Amino acid sequence: MRRPFIGGNWKMNTDHASARSLAHAIAEGTGADWAADVVVFPPFPYLLPVAEAIAGSPVALGAQDLSGEVNGARTGEVSAEMLRDVGASWVIVGHSERRHTIGESEALIADKLSMALGSGLRAVLCVGETRAERDAGKAHDIIAAQLRSALAAIDAAAMDDVVIAYEPVWAIGTGITAQPADAGEAHREIRSALAARYDARLASGVRVVYGGSLVPATAKSIFAVDGVDGGLVGGASLKAHDFLALCTAATVGVAAS
Ligand code: PGA
């Protein structure tokens, strides 16, 4: 049985005080016997205060990015070891805002994923097509190519530490959630790409979550889709009440699917 996963990607939002209070509220809302992995991804400067705020709770800490290099002359970059040093156990790799807005290449994303897993971090690997790619009927090819490239150097044993997030670019921050049927199809495509790269047993064990304008009102139908193991949440993760509602929906909805 795959354990539900729900991540809150705070992106470039919050400040010191609001990051701490958001983290406190989320930690307080999750009980000790919480049946899902709940991870918050604050901006780099707030990793330490958030680590303090969630200490002793089931909430885990993640970073939104990492360097593909170990250390040294990389101005502005943050290494995997630094992330572990401040208490992060997860990192997001290949988010569409980094692929498309910042221009990260497939090769860089593959390096970052290898670095994360080789350094003992767990990774959320994001894949997804743009609106133009979907309209051109290329969504599945794009997703398969992104997975092939990112996972080329990742062996099967390391896949225990990977969650795949299907995040259609046109659904991120737009208020347009994918239709459950489209999400389900993309999730099936992701598992068949994993089966082609590894094997069917591994493909059925890896968690695949959905991201893109998830809010409590839309989450129930998405989490009920067979093969959807939770979500990566942006905007709604900045409100403790909404994020906790999504965590509950993931726990209930995914467990029942
Ligand atoms: P959104 O972001 O929920 O604000 O659409 C999701 C994400 O980028 O992970």
PDB file of C-alpha atoms and ligand atoms in Angstrom:
ATOM      1  CA  MET A   1       0.000   0.000   0.000  1.00  0.00           C
ATOM      2  CA  ARG A   2       1.437   3.390  -0.966  1.00  0.00           C
ATOM      3  CA  ARG A   3       1.460   5.933   1.859  1.00  0.00           C
ATOM      4  CA  PRO A   4      -0.220   9.201   0.852  1.00  0.00           C
ATOM      5  CA  PHE A   5       2.117  12.162   0.358  1.00  0.00           C
ATOM      6  CA  ILE A   6       1.188  15.815   0.594  1.00  0.00           C
ATOM      7  CA  GLY A   7       3.670  18.632   0.109  1.00  0.00           C
ATOM      8  CA  GLY A   8       3.256  22.358   0.638  1.00  0.00           C
ATOM      9  CA  ASN A   9       5.418  24.318  -1.796  1.00  0.00           C
ATOM     10  CA  TRP A  10       5.502  27.825  -0.359  1.00  0.00           C
ATOM     11  CA  LYS A  11       7.490  29.135  -3.352  1.00  0.00           C
ATOM     12  CA  MET A  12       8.830  32.711  -2.850  1.00  0.00           C
ATOM     13  CA  ASN A  13       6.230  33.583  -0.221  1.00  0.00           C
ATOM     14  CA  THR A  14       6.053  34.232   3.541  1.00  0.00           C
ATOM     15  CA  ASP A  15       8.459  36.165   5.746  1.00  0.00           C
ATOM     16  CA  HIS A  16      10.241  35.100   8.917  1.00  0.00           C
ATOM     17  CA  ALA A  17       7.252  35.615  11.202  1.00  0.00           C
ATOM     18  CA  SER A  18       4.585  34.208   8.880  1.00  0.00           C
ATOM     19  CA  ALA A  19       6.736  31.197   7.941  1.00  0.00           C
ATOM     20  CA  ARG A  20       7.072  30.324  11.622  1.00  0.00           C
ATOM     21  CA  SER A  21       3.407  30.752  12.402  1.00  0.00           C
ATOM     22  CA  LEU A  22       2.279  28.816   9.303  1.00  0.00           C
ATOM     23  CA  ALA A  23       4.627  25.969  10.236  1.00  0.00           C
ATOM     24  CA  HIS A  24       3.379  26.003  13.846  1.00  0.00           C
ATOM     25  CA  ALA A  25      -0.240  25.849  12.744  1.00  0.00           C
ATOM     26  CA  ILE A  26       0.431  22.941  10.375  1.00  0.00           C
ATOM     27  CA  ALA A  27       2.420  21.064  13.030  1.00  0.00           C
ATOM     28  CA  GLU A  28      -0.366  21.563  15.550  1.00  0.00           C
ATOM     29  CA  GLY A  29      -2.967  20.317  13.096  1.00  0.00           C
ATOM     30  CA  THR A  30      -1.242  17.011  12.378  1.00  0.00           C
ATOM     31  CA  GLY A  31      -1.518  14.321  15.047  1.00  0.00           C
ATOM     32  CA  ALA A  32       1.156  11.793  15.957  1.00  0.00           C
ATOM     33  CA  ASP A  33      -0.626   8.955  14.166  1.00  0.00           C
ATOM     34  CA  TRP A  34      -0.961  10.924  10.911  1.00  0.00           C
ATOM     35  CA  ALA A  35      -1.318   8.439   8.056  1.00  0.00           C
ATOM     36  CA  ALA A  36       0.429  10.462   5.332  1.00  0.00           C
ATOM     37  CA  ASP A  37       3.813  12.011   4.686  1.00  0.00           C
ATOM     38  CA  VAL A  38       3.286  15.751   5.208  1.00  0.00           C
ATOM     39  CA  VAL A  39       6.163  17.930   4.006  1.00  0.00           C
ATOM     40  CA  VAL A  40       6.537  21.718   3.948  1.00  0.00           C
ATOM     41  CA  PHE A  41       8.901  23.419   1.497  1.00  0.00           C
ATOM     42  CA  PRO A  42       9.669  26.964   2.752  1.00  0.00           C
ATOM     43  CA  PRO A  43      12.099  29.381   1.089  1.00  0.00           C
ATOM     44  CA  PHE A  44      15.781  28.776   1.969  1.00  0.00           C
ATOM     45  CA  PRO A  45      16.114  31.553   4.610  1.00  0.00           C
ATOM     46  CA  TYR A  46      13.255  30.100   6.640  1.00  0.00           C
ATOM     47  CA  LEU A  47      14.331  26.457   6.663  1.00  0.00           C
ATOM     48  CA  LEU A  48      15.866  26.732  10.141  1.00  0.00           C
ATOM     49  CA  PRO A  49      13.010  28.551  11.888  1.00  0.00           C
ATOM     50  CA  VAL A  50      10.521  26.212  10.221  1.00  0.00           C
ATOM     51  CA  ALA A  51      12.596  23.205  11.349  1.00  0.00           C
ATOM     52  CA  GLU A  52      12.274  24.518  14.914  1.00  0.00           C
ATOM     53  CA  ALA A  53       8.556  25.129  14.549  1.00  0.00           C
ATOM     54  CA  ILE A  54       7.782  21.597  13.333  1.00  0.00           C
ATOM     55  CA  ALA A  55      10.196  19.776  15.675  1.00  0.00           C
ATOM     56  CA  GLY A  56       8.459  16.874  17.402  1.00  0.00           C
ATOM     57  CA  SER A  57       5.557  16.857  14.928  1.00  0.00           C
ATOM     58  CA  PRO A  58       5.035  14.426  12.022  1.00  0.00           C
ATOM     59  CA  VAL A  59       5.644  17.256   9.531  1.00  0.00           C
ATOM     60  CA  ALA A  60       8.891  16.933   7.576  1.00  0.00           C
ATOM     61  CA  LEU A  61      11.030  19.703   6.118  1.00  0.00           C
ATOM     62  CA  GLY A  62      11.907  20.076   2.457  1.00  0.00           C
ATOM     63  CA  ALA A  63      13.712  22.595   0.249  1.00  0.00           C
ATOM     64  CA  GLN A  64      12.461  23.938  -3.066  1.00  0.00           C
ATOM     65  CA  ASP A  65      15.741  23.438  -4.927  1.00  0.00           C
ATOM     66  CA  LEU A  66      19.374  22.372  -4.525  1.00  0.00           C
ATOM     67  CA  SER A  67      22.644  22.653  -6.387  1.00  0.00           C
ATOM     68  CA  GLY A  68      23.818  19.855  -8.663  1.00  0.00           C
ATOM     69  CA  GLU A  69      27.329  20.378  -7.261  1.00  0.00           C
ATOM     70  CA  VAL A  70      28.803  19.227  -3.947  1.00  0.00           C
ATOM     71  CA  ASN A  71      30.287  22.556  -2.784  1.00  0.00           C
ATOM     72  CA  GLY A  72      32.688  25.332  -3.790  1.00  0.00           C
ATOM     73  CA  ALA A  73      32.545  28.311  -6.134  1.00  0.00           C
ATOM     74  CA  ARG A  74      28.823  28.380  -6.934  1.00  0.00           C
ATOM     75  CA  THR A  75      27.605  31.830  -5.881  1.00  0.00           C
ATOM     76  CA  GLY A  76      24.032  31.780  -4.695  1.00  0.00           C
ATOM     77  CA  GLU A  77      23.655  28.005  -4.734  1.00  0.00           C
ATOM     78  CA  VAL A  78      22.712  25.772  -1.810  1.00  0.00           C
ATOM     79  CA  SER A  79      24.115  22.261  -1.504  1.00  0.00           C
ATOM     80  CA  ALA A  80      22.406  19.031  -0.495  1.00  0.00           C
ATOM     81  CA  GLU A  81      24.669  18.795   2.566  1.00  0.00           C
ATOM     82  CA  MET A  82      23.619  22.278   3.698  1.00  0.00           C
ATOM     83  CA  LEU A  83      19.982  21.291   3.375  1.00  0.00           C
ATOM     84  CA  ARG A  84      20.530  18.175   5.465  1.00  0.00           C
ATOM     85  CA  ASP A  85      22.518  20.218   7.962  1.00  0.00           C
ATOM     86  CA  VAL A  86      19.521  22.457   8.682  1.00  0.00           C
ATOM     87  CA  GLY A  87      17.123  19.539   8.987  1.00  0.00           C
ATOM     88  CA  ALA A  88      15.670  19.120   5.503  1.00  0.00           C
ATOM     89  CA  SER A  89      14.934  15.572   4.439  1.00  0.00           C
ATOM     90  CA  TRP A  90      13.169  16.340   1.142  1.00  0.00           C
ATOM     91  CA  VAL A  91      13.811  18.517  -1.918  1.00  0.00           C
ATOM     92  CA  ILE A  92      11.803  19.439  -5.018  1.00  0.00           C
ATOM     93  CA  VAL A  93      13.558  18.834  -8.341  1.00  0.00           C
ATOM     94  CA  GLY A  94      12.398  19.858 -11.802  1.00  0.00           C
ATOM     95  CA  HIS A  95       9.543  22.156 -10.800  1.00  0.00           C
ATOM     96  CA  SER A  96       8.050  23.740 -13.905  1.00  0.00           C
ATOM     97  CA  GLU A  97       8.840  27.240 -12.638  1.00  0.00           C
ATOM     98  CA  ARG A  98      12.503  26.238 -12.645  1.00  0.00           C
ATOM     99  CA  ARG A  99      12.251  24.396 -15.967  1.00  0.00           C
ATOM    100  CA  HIS A 100      10.354  27.102 -17.833  1.00  0.00           C
ATOM    101  CA  THR A 101      10.850  30.429 -16.032  1.00  0.00           C
ATOM    102  CA  ILE A 102      14.418  29.962 -14.875  1.00  0.00           C
ATOM    103  CA  GLY A 103      15.427  27.735 -17.773  1.00  0.00           C
ATOM    104  CA  GLU A 104      16.830  24.644 -16.075  1.00  0.00           C
ATOM    105  CA  SER A 105      17.824  21.992 -18.596  1.00  0.00           C
ATOM    106  CA  GLU A 106      16.954  18.315 -18.480  1.00  0.00           C
ATOM    107  CA  ALA A 107      20.643  17.605 -17.840  1.00  0.00           C
ATOM    108  CA  LEU A 108      20.759  19.938 -14.828  1.00  0.00           C
ATOM    109  CA  ILE A 109      17.576  18.417 -13.419  1.00  0.00           C
ATOM    110  CA  ALA A 110      19.096  14.934 -13.760  1.00  0.00           C
ATOM    111  CA  ASP A 111      22.257  16.113 -11.949  1.00  0.00           C
ATOM    112  CA  LYS A 112      20.209  17.652  -9.151  1.00  0.00           C
ATOM    113  CA  LEU A 113      18.171  14.482  -8.701  1.00  0.00           C
ATOM    114  CA  SER A 114      21.334  12.345  -8.521  1.00  0.00           C
ATOM    115  CA  MET A 115      22.884  14.771  -6.057  1.00  0.00           C
ATOM    116  CA  ALA A 116      19.798  14.797  -3.837  1.00  0.00           C
ATOM    117  CA  LEU A 117      19.447  11.024  -3.683  1.00  0.00           C
ATOM    118  CA  GLY A 118      23.190  10.436  -3.376  1.00  0.00           C
ATOM    119  CA  SER A 119      23.250  12.811  -0.403  1.00  0.00           C
ATOM    120  CA  GLY A 120      20.462  11.094   1.485  1.00  0.00           C
ATOM    121  CA  LEU A 121      17.668  13.501   0.628  1.00  0.00           C
ATOM    122  CA  ARG A 122      14.310  12.288  -0.643  1.00  0.00           C
ATOM    123  CA  ALA A 123      13.103  13.998  -3.799  1.00  0.00           C
ATOM    124  CA  VAL A 124       9.858  15.134  -5.380  1.00  0.00           C
ATOM    125  CA  LEU A 125      10.517  15.006  -9.115  1.00  0.00           C
ATOM    126  CA  CYS A 126       8.058  17.222 -11.016  1.00  0.00           C
ATOM    127  CA  VAL A 127       7.027  16.484 -14.581  1.00  0.00           C
ATOM    128  CA  GLY A 128       4.290  17.930 -16.742  1.00  0.00           C
ATOM    129  CA  GLU A 129       3.353  19.393 -20.080  1.00  0.00           C
ATOM    130  CA  THR A 130       2.546  22.965 -21.126  1.00  0.00           C
ATOM    131  CA  ARG A 131      -0.821  23.932 -22.581  1.00  0.00           C
ATOM    132  CA  ALA A 132       0.657  24.071 -26.092  1.00  0.00           C
ATOM    133  CA  GLU A 133       2.186  20.620 -25.691  1.00  0.00           C
ATOM    134  CA  ARG A 134      -1.140  19.223 -24.463  1.00  0.00           C
ATOM    135  CA  ASP A 135      -3.062  20.888 -27.315  1.00  0.00           C
ATOM    136  CA  ALA A 136      -0.595  19.403 -29.795  1.00  0.00           C
ATOM    137  CA  GLY A 137      -1.271  15.930 -28.386  1.00  0.00           C
ATOM    138  CA  LYS A 138       2.257  15.670 -27.037  1.00  0.00           C
ATOM    139  CA  ALA A 139       1.572  15.537 -23.285  1.00  0.00           C
ATOM    140  CA  HIS A 140       2.432  11.884 -22.863  1.00  0.00           C
ATOM    141  CA  ASP A 141       5.596  12.094 -24.943  1.00  0.00           C
ATOM    142  CA  ILE A 142       6.784  15.099 -22.947  1.00  0.00           C
ATOM    143  CA  ILE A 143       6.165  13.433 -19.596  1.00  0.00           C
ATOM    144  CA  ALA A 144       7.856  10.212 -20.723  1.00  0.00           C
ATOM    145  CA  ALA A 145      10.872  12.147 -22.033  1.00  0.00           C
ATOM    146  CA  GLN A 146      11.200  14.144 -18.801  1.00  0.00           C
ATOM    147  CA  LEU A 147      11.144  10.916 -16.784  1.00  0.00           C
ATOM    148  CA  ARG A 148      13.599   9.131 -19.083  1.00  0.00           C
ATOM    149  CA  SER A 149      16.086  11.961 -18.794  1.00  0.00           C
ATOM    150  CA  ALA A 150      15.780  12.564 -15.036  1.00  0.00           C
ATOM    151  CA  LEU A 151      15.873   8.861 -14.139  1.00  0.00           C
ATOM    152  CA  ALA A 152      18.570   7.703 -16.572  1.00  0.00           C
ATOM    153  CA  ALA A 153      21.218   7.539 -13.841  1.00  0.00           C
ATOM    154  CA  ILE A 154      18.943   6.620 -10.932  1.00  0.00           C
ATOM    155  CA  ASP A 155      19.011   2.960  -9.969  1.00  0.00           C
ATOM    156  CA  ALA A 156      15.988   1.020  -8.759  1.00  0.00           C
ATOM    157  CA  ALA A 157      17.042   0.991  -5.085  1.00  0.00           C
ATOM    158  CA  ALA A 158      17.072   4.801  -4.968  1.00  0.00           C
ATOM    159  CA  MET A 159      13.501   4.999  -6.229  1.00  0.00           C
ATOM    160  CA  ASP A 160      12.196   4.312  -2.705  1.00  0.00           C
ATOM    161  CA  ASP A 161      13.181   7.913  -2.006  1.00  0.00           C
ATOM    162  CA  VAL A 162      11.442   9.460  -5.013  1.00  0.00           C
ATOM    163  CA  VAL A 163       7.910  10.813  -5.302  1.00  0.00           C
ATOM    164  CA  ILE A 164       6.839  11.831  -8.809  1.00  0.00           C
ATOM    165  CA  ALA A 165       4.591  14.901  -9.038  1.00  0.00           C
ATOM    166  CA  TYR A 166       2.470  15.219 -12.169  1.00  0.00           C
ATOM    167  CA  GLU A 167       2.094  18.976 -12.517  1.00  0.00           C
ATOM    168  CA  PRO A 168       0.538  20.124 -15.787  1.00  0.00           C
ATOM    169  CA  VAL A 169       2.072  23.565 -16.316  1.00  0.00           C
ATOM    170  CA  TRP A 170      -1.262  25.061 -17.401  1.00  0.00           C
ATOM    171  CA  ALA A 171      -2.795  24.098 -14.049  1.00  0.00           C
ATOM    172  CA  ILE A 172      -0.143  25.647 -11.810  1.00  0.00           C
ATOM    173  CA  GLY A 173      -1.259  28.848 -10.129  1.00  0.00           C
ATOM    174  CA  THR A 174      -4.039  29.321 -12.677  1.00  0.00           C
ATOM    175  CA  GLY A 175      -7.036  28.169 -10.653  1.00  0.00           C
ATOM    176  CA  ILE A 176      -7.640  25.469 -13.287  1.00  0.00           C
ATOM    177  CA  THR A 177      -7.345  21.998 -11.776  1.00  0.00           C
ATOM    178  CA  ALA A 178      -6.909  19.134 -14.232  1.00  0.00           C
ATOM    179  CA  GLN A 179      -9.981  17.009 -14.800  1.00  0.00           C
ATOM    180  CA  PRO A 180      -9.778  13.812 -12.734  1.00  0.00           C
ATOM    181  CA  ALA A 181      -9.842  11.736 -15.929  1.00  0.00           C
ATOM    182  CA  ASP A 182      -6.876  13.662 -17.399  1.00  0.00           C
ATOM    183  CA  ALA A 183      -4.938  13.357 -14.140  1.00  0.00           C
ATOM    184  CA  GLY A 184      -5.685   9.647 -14.036  1.00  0.00           C
ATOM    185  CA  GLU A 185      -4.465   9.180 -17.606  1.00  0.00           C
ATOM    186  CA  ALA A 186      -1.243  11.079 -16.916  1.00  0.00           C
ATOM    187  CA  HIS A 187      -0.635   9.053 -13.764  1.00  0.00           C
ATOM    188  CA  ARG A 188      -1.073   5.821 -15.723  1.00  0.00           C
ATOM    189  CA  GLU A 189       1.367   7.139 -18.313  1.00  0.00           C
ATOM    190  CA  ILE A 190       3.896   7.912 -15.581  1.00  0.00           C
ATOM    191  CA  ARG A 191       3.613   4.413 -14.139  1.00  0.00           C
ATOM    192  CA  SER A 192       4.031   2.836 -17.555  1.00  0.00           C
ATOM    193  CA  ALA A 193       7.149   4.956 -18.129  1.00  0.00           C
ATOM    194  CA  LEU A 194       8.454   3.758 -14.743  1.00  0.00           C
ATOM    195  CA  ALA A 195       7.677   0.162 -15.704  1.00  0.00           C
ATOM    196  CA  ALA A 196       9.576   0.623 -18.975  1.00  0.00           C
ATOM    197  CA  ARG A 197      12.574   2.133 -17.151  1.00  0.00           C
ATOM    198  CA  TYR A 198      12.532  -0.335 -14.226  1.00  0.00           C
ATOM    199  CA  ASP A 199       9.803  -2.964 -13.865  1.00  0.00           C
ATOM    200  CA  ALA A 200       6.096  -3.243 -13.133  1.00  0.00           C
ATOM    201  CA  ARG A 201       6.602  -4.016  -9.440  1.00  0.00           C
ATOM    202  CA  LEU A 202       8.668  -0.881  -8.898  1.00  0.00           C
ATOM    203  CA  ALA A 203       6.225   1.183 -10.952  1.00  0.00           C
ATOM    204  CA  SER A 204       3.330   0.149  -8.744  1.00  0.00           C
ATOM    205  CA  GLY A 205       5.269   0.990  -5.568  1.00  0.00           C
ATOM    206  CA  VAL A 206       6.383   4.540  -6.433  1.00  0.00           C
ATOM    207  CA  ARG A 207       4.141   7.326  -5.197  1.00  0.00           C
ATOM    208  CA  VAL A 208       2.774   9.597  -7.912  1.00  0.00           C
ATOM    209  CA  VAL A 209       1.013  12.769  -6.767  1.00  0.00           C
ATOM    210  CA  TYR A 210      -0.859  15.545  -8.562  1.00  0.00           C
ATOM    211  CA  GLY A 211      -0.080  19.269  -8.437  1.00  0.00           C
ATOM    212  CA  GLY A 212      -1.790  22.283 -10.003  1.00  0.00           C
ATOM    213  CA  SER A 213      -4.362  24.569  -8.343  1.00  0.00           C
ATOM    214  CA  LEU A 214      -5.315  21.988  -5.738  1.00  0.00           C
ATOM    215  CA  VAL A 215      -7.770  23.421  -3.231  1.00  0.00           C
ATOM    216  CA  PRO A 216      -9.956  21.566  -0.739  1.00  0.00           C
ATOM    217  CA  ALA A 217     -12.959  21.822  -3.097  1.00  0.00           C
ATOM    218  CA  THR A 218     -11.206  20.109  -6.021  1.00  0.00           C
ATOM    219  CA  ALA A 219      -8.974  17.738  -4.084  1.00  0.00           C
ATOM    220  CA  LYS A 220     -11.579  15.143  -3.221  1.00  0.00           C
ATOM    221  CA  SER A 221     -12.260  14.175  -6.837  1.00  0.00           C
ATOM    222  CA  ILE A 222      -8.554  14.209  -7.757  1.00  0.00           C
ATOM    223  CA  PHE A 223      -7.473  12.141  -4.747  1.00  0.00           C
ATOM    224  CA  ALA A 224     -10.217   9.610  -5.490  1.00  0.00           C
ATOM    225  CA  VAL A 225      -8.609   8.819  -8.875  1.00  0.00           C
ATOM    226  CA  ASP A 226      -6.970   5.418  -8.921  1.00  0.00           C
ATOM    227  CA  GLY A 227      -3.202   5.828  -8.780  1.00  0.00           C
ATOM    228  CA  VAL A 228      -3.151   9.382  -7.379  1.00  0.00           C
ATOM    229  CA  ASP A 229      -1.255   9.188  -4.086  1.00  0.00           C
ATOM    230  CA  GLY A 230      -1.627  12.762  -2.851  1.00  0.00           C
ATOM    231  CA  GLY A 231      -0.593  16.194  -3.972  1.00  0.00           C
ATOM    232  CA  LEU A 232       1.951  18.962  -4.248  1.00  0.00           C
ATOM    233  CA  VAL A 233       0.219  22.184  -3.278  1.00  0.00           C
ATOM    234  CA  GLY A 234       1.280  25.764  -3.977  1.00  0.00           C
ATOM    235  CA  GLY A 235      -1.149  28.602  -3.255  1.00  0.00           C
ATOM    236  CA  ALA A 236      -3.413  26.659  -0.900  1.00  0.00           C
ATOM    237  CA  SER A 237      -0.426  25.557   1.207  1.00  0.00           C
ATOM    238  CA  LEU A 238      -0.014  29.142   2.453  1.00  0.00           C
ATOM    239  CA  LYS A 239      -3.233  28.908   4.471  1.00  0.00           C
ATOM    240  CA  ALA A 240      -2.907  26.416   7.319  1.00  0.00           C
ATOM    241  CA  HIS A 241      -6.627  25.677   7.310  1.00  0.00           C
ATOM    242  CA  ASP A 242      -6.712  24.832   3.592  1.00  0.00           C
ATOM    243  CA  PHE A 243      -3.471  22.886   3.683  1.00  0.00           C
ATOM    244  CA  LEU A 244      -4.659  20.807   6.645  1.00  0.00           C
ATOM    245  CA  ALA A 245      -7.947  20.153   4.831  1.00  0.00           C
ATOM    246  CA  LEU A 246      -5.913  18.921   1.842  1.00  0.00           C
ATOM    247  CA  CYS A 247      -3.812  16.720   4.149  1.00  0.00           C
ATOM    248  CA  THR A 248      -6.981  15.184   5.565  1.00  0.00           C
ATOM    249  CA  ALA A 249      -8.436  14.744   2.070  1.00  0.00           C
ATOM    250  CA  ALA A 250      -5.262  12.988   0.924  1.00  0.00           C
ATOM    251  CA  THR A 251      -5.269  10.672   3.908  1.00  0.00           C
ATOM    252  CA  VAL A 252      -8.929   9.747   3.542  1.00  0.00           C
ATOM    253  CA  GLY A 253      -9.281   9.876  -0.232  1.00  0.00           C
ATOM    254  CA  VAL A 254      -6.076   8.123  -1.150  1.00  0.00           C
ATOM    255  CA  ALA A 255      -6.480   5.427   1.506  1.00  0.00           C
ATOM    256  CA  ALA A 256      -9.935   4.656   0.155  1.00  0.00           C
ATOM    257  CA  SER A 257      -8.873   4.442  -3.481  1.00  0.00           C
TER     258      SER A 257
HETATM  259  P1  PGA B   1      -0.471  25.779  -7.207  1.00  0.00           P
HETATM  260  O1  PGA B   1       1.059  25.306  -7.331  1.00  0.00           O
HETATM  261  O2  PGA B   1      -1.135  24.830  -6.220  1.00  0.00           O
HETATM  262  O3  PGA B   1      -0.417  27.187  -6.693  1.00  0.00           O
HETATM  263  O4  PGA B   1      -1.077  25.662  -8.552  1.00  0.00           O
HETATM  264  C1  PGA B   1       1.394  23.944  -7.366  1.00  0.00           C
HETATM  265  C2  PGA B   1       2.876  23.774  -7.541  1.00  0.00           C
HETATM  266  O5  PGA B   1       3.491  24.582  -8.240  1.00  0.00           O
HETATM  267  O6  PGA B   1       3.492  22.833  -6.992  1.00  0.00           O
END
